[in-house]
Amino acid sequence: MTMPPSPSQPPHAPYGGPVPPPQQPGAFGAAQGFPQQGPQQGFPPQGVPPQFQGPGAGAWGQPPMGPPPKKKLSAGAIVAIVLGSLVLVGGLGYGAIAGLSGVTGSFPEATHKLVVPKTLLAGEYTLVSDLSETEGKEIEDTPDLTVKDAKAAVGQYSGKDESALVVSGMHGRIKNAELTRSSILKGAATEKGSTLVVRPKDFTPAGYGVTISCQVTTSKDALGTTTLPMCAWGDDNTAAAVARVTPESATADPKDIDLAELAETTAKIRAEIRKPIS
């Protein structure tokens, strides 16, 4: 006859081992008695709810959380961003060459001007505001020894795809068009709060006979970091910057921006707004 174990002896489990004492539930369902020196494979840190374990940790028993979704800006925010770009190119960077000394040579004849049309790019963009007489005054009032008879042409446009576009330029008699073009972009890149991420690159879109320089800057505000691509041209009579922002490009990696495409768009805009002086 088999005698029951004495009270001083622990019961035995099958295969001869002692039966472990029952374990009580611990914090968040974990059994008490586990080592307390940090999380183990498959378990959350002791005493830390899964939702507070940080990105990628995930809830216990669930796959890790992915990165937070990228923000998508509203049309109103896009307009604000592009208007900010207008401030960046206020004066078109002419201040960078305003103190140039020893300028020699004659100024070219005035043969072309810039206009601010009601639409651009076959109706893709519609004029919101002609700012030539307001913000444009900064362009006209900035002294520059390489430009004569400067007259501003500045327009803010909205696109059908919730994008926004600003053309900020001037016409006059420009002695050094290449220097003016590079100074436009330099002025935007060195403005307070702006960081140059993609340095200026030159493009020559087929069929337009003009060099377009493009760059990408970023700026930080309370909403985060905004990506701003911009292109510029300069010739004997006209110079301008074109800033175009979409909900996607505003939050894109600056290195992913297709500057060749923006350069071609800028060349098309130049062809539409640059008119012979009659």
mmCIF file of N, CA, C and O in Angstrom, residues 57-111:
data_model
loop_
_atom_site.group_PDB
_atom_site.id
_atom_site.type_symbol
_atom_site.label_atom_id
_atom_site.label_comp_id
_atom_site.label_asym_id
_atom_site.label_seq_id
_atom_site.Cartn_x
_atom_site.Cartn_y
_atom_site.Cartn_z
ATOM 1 N N ALA A 57 8.496 48.831 -29.961
ATOM 2 C CA ALA A 57 8.370 47.791 -28.948
ATOM 3 C C ALA A 57 7.098 46.995 -29.131
ATOM 4 O O ALA A 57 7.083 45.781 -28.994
ATOM 5 N N GLY A 58 5.990 47.673 -29.430
ATOM 6 C CA GLY A 58 4.735 46.981 -29.642
ATOM 7 C C GLY A 58 4.126 46.485 -28.346
ATOM 8 O O GLY A 58 4.755 46.465 -27.299
ATOM 9 N N ALA A 59 2.887 46.072 -28.405
ATOM 10 C CA ALA A 59 2.235 45.487 -27.237
ATOM 11 C C ALA A 59 2.661 44.030 -27.098
ATOM 12 O O ALA A 59 2.998 43.373 -28.069
ATOM 13 N N TRP A 60 2.634 43.545 -25.896
ATOM 14 C CA TRP A 60 3.031 42.163 -25.640
ATOM 15 C C TRP A 60 2.167 41.211 -26.447
ATOM 16 O O TRP A 60 0.953 41.236 -26.380
ATOM 17 N N GLY A 61 2.834 40.373 -27.228
ATOM 18 C CA GLY A 61 2.108 39.414 -28.050
ATOM 19 C C GLY A 61 1.644 39.991 -29.380
ATOM 20 O O GLY A 61 1.015 39.294 -30.153
ATOM 21 N N GLN A 62 1.958 41.281 -29.673
ATOM 22 C CA GLN A 62 1.573 41.886 -30.941
ATOM 23 C C GLN A 62 2.823 42.326 -31.680
ATOM 24 O O GLN A 62 3.873 42.556 -31.075
ATOM 25 N N PRO A 63 2.758 42.448 -33.018
ATOM 26 C CA PRO A 63 3.946 42.862 -33.764
ATOM 27 C C PRO A 63 4.345 44.280 -33.404
ATOM 28 O O PRO A 63 3.514 45.077 -32.973
ATOM 29 N N PRO A 64 5.640 44.621 -33.563
ATOM 30 C CA PRO A 64 6.098 45.968 -33.220
ATOM 31 C C PRO A 64 5.384 47.022 -34.053
ATOM 32 O O PRO A 64 4.982 46.783 -35.188
ATOM 33 N N MET A 65 5.269 48.211 -33.475
ATOM 34 C CA MET A 65 4.667 49.321 -34.204
ATOM 35 C C MET A 65 5.643 49.827 -35.251
ATOM 36 O O MET A 65 6.844 49.872 -35.025
ATOM 37 N N GLY A 66 5.134 50.258 -36.406
ATOM 38 C CA GLY A 66 5.958 50.853 -37.435
ATOM 39 C C GLY A 66 6.208 52.312 -37.131
ATOM 40 O O GLY A 66 5.726 52.848 -36.139
ATOM 41 N N PRO A 67 6.985 52.993 -38.000
ATOM 42 C CA PRO A 67 7.237 54.421 -37.789
ATOM 43 C C PRO A 67 5.958 55.217 -37.948
ATOM 44 O O PRO A 67 5.040 54.793 -38.650
ATOM 45 N N PRO A 68 5.857 56.361 -37.296
ATOM 46 C CA PRO A 68 4.639 57.161 -37.419
ATOM 47 C C PRO A 68 4.434 57.612 -38.855
ATOM 48 O O PRO A 68 5.401 57.855 -39.580
ATOM 49 N N PRO A 69 3.198 57.707 -39.330
ATOM 50 C CA PRO A 69 2.961 58.111 -40.706
ATOM 51 C C PRO A 69 3.431 59.533 -40.944
ATOM 52 O O PRO A 69 3.413 60.372 -40.041
ATOM 53 N N LYS A 70 3.878 59.807 -42.177
ATOM 54 C CA LYS A 70 4.308 61.156 -42.515
ATOM 55 C C LYS A 70 3.125 62.095 -42.515
ATOM 56 O O LYS A 70 2.028 61.731 -42.919
ATOM 57 N N LYS A 71 3.381 63.301 -42.059
ATOM 58 C CA LYS A 71 2.313 64.291 -42.070
ATOM 59 C C LYS A 71 1.992 64.691 -43.505
ATOM 60 O O LYS A 71 2.848 64.698 -44.381
ATOM 61 N N LYS A 72 0.742 65.006 -43.748
ATOM 62 C CA LYS A 72 0.329 65.536 -45.042
ATOM 63 C C LYS A 72 -0.290 66.894 -44.800
ATOM 64 O O LYS A 72 -1.290 67.013 -44.098
ATOM 65 N N LEU A 73 0.336 67.893 -45.367
ATOM 66 C CA LEU A 73 -0.082 69.255 -45.091
ATOM 67 C C LEU A 73 -1.323 69.621 -45.882
ATOM 68 O O LEU A 73 -1.535 69.154 -47.002
ATOM 69 N N SER A 74 -2.113 70.491 -45.302
ATOM 70 C CA SER A 74 -3.315 70.980 -45.967
ATOM 71 C C SER A 74 -2.945 72.016 -47.005
ATOM 72 O O SER A 74 -1.817 72.524 -47.041
ATOM 73 N N ALA A 75 -3.902 72.338 -47.872
ATOM 74 C CA ALA A 75 -3.661 73.342 -48.907
ATOM 75 C C ALA A 75 -3.306 74.682 -48.280
ATOM 76 O O ALA A 75 -2.443 75.410 -48.777
ATOM 77 N N GLY A 76 -3.961 75.024 -47.171
ATOM 78 C CA GLY A 76 -3.660 76.286 -46.499
ATOM 79 C C GLY A 76 -2.238 76.323 -45.974
ATOM 80 O O GLY A 76 -1.556 77.347 -46.074
ATOM 81 N N ALA A 77 -1.777 75.190 -45.431
ATOM 82 C CA ALA A 77 -0.401 75.144 -44.938
ATOM 83 C C ALA A 77 0.588 75.244 -46.084
ATOM 84 O O ALA A 77 1.646 75.866 -45.957
ATOM 85 N N ILE A 78 0.249 74.637 -47.214
ATOM 86 C CA ILE A 78 1.118 74.710 -48.394
ATOM 87 C C ILE A 78 1.289 76.155 -48.840
ATOM 88 O O ILE A 78 2.390 76.615 -49.146
ATOM 89 N N VAL A 79 0.183 76.898 -48.882
ATOM 90 C CA VAL A 79 0.250 78.305 -49.278
ATOM 91 C C VAL A 79 1.160 79.073 -48.327
ATOM 92 O O VAL A 79 1.988 79.893 -48.747
ATOM 93 N N ALA A 80 1.043 78.800 -47.034
ATOM 94 C CA ALA A 80 1.877 79.487 -46.056
ATOM 95 C C ALA A 80 3.351 79.181 -46.270
ATOM 96 O O ALA A 80 4.206 80.058 -46.154
ATOM 97 N N ILE A 81 3.651 77.939 -46.608
ATOM 98 C CA ILE A 81 5.038 77.544 -46.846
ATOM 99 C C ILE A 81 5.610 78.288 -48.047
ATOM 100 O O ILE A 81 6.717 78.824 -48.014
ATOM 101 N N VAL A 82 4.832 78.336 -49.123
ATOM 102 C CA VAL A 82 5.345 78.978 -50.327
ATOM 103 C C VAL A 82 5.441 80.486 -50.141
ATOM 104 O O VAL A 82 6.362 81.132 -50.649
ATOM 105 N N LEU A 83 4.514 81.061 -49.394
ATOM 106 C CA LEU A 83 4.639 82.483 -49.092
ATOM 107 C C LEU A 83 5.898 82.727 -48.261
ATOM 108 O O LEU A 83 6.560 83.763 -48.409
ATOM 109 N N GLY A 84 6.231 81.760 -47.417
ATOM 110 C CA GLY A 84 7.484 81.871 -46.680
ATOM 111 C C GLY A 84 8.672 81.852 -47.617
ATOM 112 O O GLY A 84 9.653 82.567 -47.419
ATOM 113 N N SER A 85 8.576 81.047 -48.671
ATOM 114 C CA SER A 85 9.661 81.012 -49.651
ATOM 115 C C SER A 85 9.788 82.343 -50.365
ATOM 116 O O SER A 85 10.874 82.759 -50.748
ATOM 117 N N LEU A 86 8.661 83.023 -50.519
ATOM 118 C CA LEU A 86 8.697 84.336 -51.152
ATOM 119 C C LEU A 86 9.509 85.305 -50.304
ATOM 120 O O LEU A 86 10.293 86.112 -50.818
ATOM 121 N N VAL A 87 9.352 85.193 -48.981
ATOM 122 C CA VAL A 87 10.147 86.038 -48.090
ATOM 123 C C VAL A 87 11.622 85.706 -48.239
ATOM 124 O O VAL A 87 12.486 86.591 -48.246
ATOM 125 N N LEU A 88 11.929 84.417 -48.378
ATOM 126 C CA LEU A 88 13.322 84.003 -48.511
ATOM 127 C C LEU A 88 13.976 84.615 -49.735
ATOM 128 O O LEU A 88 15.155 84.951 -49.719
ATOM 129 N N VAL A 89 13.226 84.744 -50.825
ATOM 130 C CA VAL A 89 13.825 85.289 -52.044
ATOM 131 C C VAL A 89 13.472 86.759 -52.216
ATOM 132 O O VAL A 89 13.649 87.320 -53.279
ATOM 133 N N GLY A 90 12.927 87.366 -51.153
ATOM 134 C CA GLY A 90 12.665 88.795 -51.215
ATOM 135 C C GLY A 90 13.952 89.529 -51.541
ATOM 136 O O GLY A 90 14.974 89.329 -50.917
ATOM 137 N N GLY A 91 13.901 90.376 -52.532
ATOM 138 C CA GLY A 91 15.115 91.034 -52.980
ATOM 139 C C GLY A 91 15.932 90.161 -53.910
ATOM 140 O O GLY A 91 16.938 90.592 -54.453
ATOM 141 N N LEU A 92 15.460 88.900 -54.111
ATOM 142 C CA LEU A 92 16.116 87.957 -55.011
ATOM 143 C C LEU A 92 17.600 87.775 -54.743
ATOM 144 O O LEU A 92 18.375 87.461 -55.624
ATOM 145 N N GLY A 93 17.996 88.013 -53.504
ATOM 146 C CA GLY A 93 19.399 87.804 -53.182
ATOM 147 C C GLY A 93 20.303 88.882 -53.744
ATOM 148 O O GLY A 93 21.524 88.736 -53.744
ATOM 149 N N TYR A 94 19.729 89.960 -54.245
ATOM 150 C CA TYR A 94 20.561 91.007 -54.823
ATOM 151 C C TYR A 94 21.506 91.610 -53.805
ATOM 152 O O TYR A 94 22.549 92.139 -54.164
ATOM 153 N N GLY A 95 21.121 91.534 -52.524
ATOM 154 C CA GLY A 95 21.982 92.090 -51.494
ATOM 155 C C GLY A 95 23.367 91.459 -51.503
ATOM 156 O O GLY A 95 24.339 92.064 -51.065
ATOM 157 N N ALA A 96 23.466 90.212 -52.013
ATOM 158 C CA ALA A 96 24.756 89.528 -52.035
ATOM 159 C C ALA A 96 25.731 90.193 -52.998
ATOM 160 O O ALA A 96 26.946 90.023 -52.882
ATOM 161 N N ILE A 97 25.208 90.953 -53.959
ATOM 162 C CA ILE A 97 26.099 91.579 -54.935
ATOM 163 C C ILE A 97 25.899 93.083 -54.978
ATOM 164 O O ILE A 97 26.443 93.769 -55.825
ATOM 165 N N ALA A 98 25.130 93.605 -54.011
ATOM 166 C CA ALA A 98 24.839 95.034 -54.016
ATOM 167 C C ALA A 98 26.089 95.863 -53.800
ATOM 168 O O ALA A 98 26.212 96.960 -54.336
ATOM 169 N N GLY A 99 27.043 95.343 -53.014
ATOM 170 C CA GLY A 99 28.237 96.117 -52.715
ATOM 171 C C GLY A 99 29.374 95.870 -53.684
ATOM 172 O O GLY A 99 30.511 96.240 -53.404
ATOM 173 N N LEU A 100 29.103 95.218 -54.784
ATOM 174 C CA LEU A 100 30.136 94.900 -55.757
ATOM 175 C C LEU A 100 30.787 96.181 -56.260
ATOM 176 O O LEU A 100 30.108 97.128 -56.649
ATOM 177 N N SER A 101 32.089 96.215 -56.250
ATOM 178 C CA SER A 101 32.803 97.412 -56.706
ATOM 179 C C SER A 101 33.570 97.101 -57.986
ATOM 180 O O SER A 101 33.806 95.945 -58.328
ATOM 181 N N GLY A 102 33.917 98.166 -58.684
ATOM 182 C CA GLY A 102 34.694 97.994 -59.902
ATOM 183 C C GLY A 102 33.909 97.394 -61.050
ATOM 184 O O GLY A 102 34.480 96.738 -61.921
ATOM 185 N N VAL A 103 32.586 97.571 -61.065
ATOM 186 C CA VAL A 103 31.773 97.036 -62.150
ATOM 187 C C VAL A 103 32.072 97.824 -63.424
ATOM 188 O O VAL A 103 32.005 99.053 -63.442
ATOM 189 N N THR A 104 32.406 97.124 -64.476
ATOM 190 C CA THR A 104 32.740 97.785 -65.740
ATOM 191 C C THR A 104 31.883 97.228 -66.855
ATOM 192 O O THR A 104 31.209 96.199 -66.698
ATOM 193 N N GLY A 105 31.938 97.874 -67.992
ATOM 194 C CA GLY A 105 31.182 97.414 -69.144
ATOM 195 C C GLY A 105 29.821 98.066 -69.211
ATOM 196 O O GLY A 105 29.334 98.651 -68.236
ATOM 197 N N SER A 106 29.196 97.942 -70.367
ATOM 198 C CA SER A 106 27.899 98.571 -70.580
ATOM 199 C C SER A 106 26.763 97.628 -70.202
ATOM 200 O O SER A 106 26.941 96.409 -70.156
ATOM 201 N N PHE A 107 25.615 98.204 -69.926
ATOM 202 C CA PHE A 107 24.426 97.417 -69.624
ATOM 203 C C PHE A 107 23.716 97.043 -70.927
ATOM 204 O O PHE A 107 23.708 97.819 -71.886
ATOM 205 N N PRO A 108 23.113 95.849 -70.956
ATOM 206 C CA PRO A 108 22.403 95.453 -72.175
ATOM 207 C C PRO A 108 21.168 96.307 -72.418
ATOM 208 O O PRO A 108 20.646 96.948 -71.495
ATOM 209 N N GLU A 109 20.721 96.296 -73.652
ATOM 210 C CA GLU A 109 19.505 97.022 -74.009
ATOM 211 C C GLU A 109 18.285 96.324 -73.418
ATOM 212 O O GLU A 109 18.254 95.095 -73.302
ATOM 213 N N ALA A 110 17.286 97.105 -73.045
ATOM 214 C CA ALA A 110 16.050 96.533 -72.499
ATOM 215 C C ALA A 110 15.153 96.088 -73.643
ATOM 216 O O ALA A 110 14.613 96.921 -74.384
ATOM 217 N N THR A 111 14.990 94.791 -73.811
ATOM 218 C CA THR A 111 14.173 94.250 -74.902
ATOM 219 C C THR A 111 13.021 93.378 -74.408
ATOM 220 O O THR A 111 12.075 93.136 -75.168
#
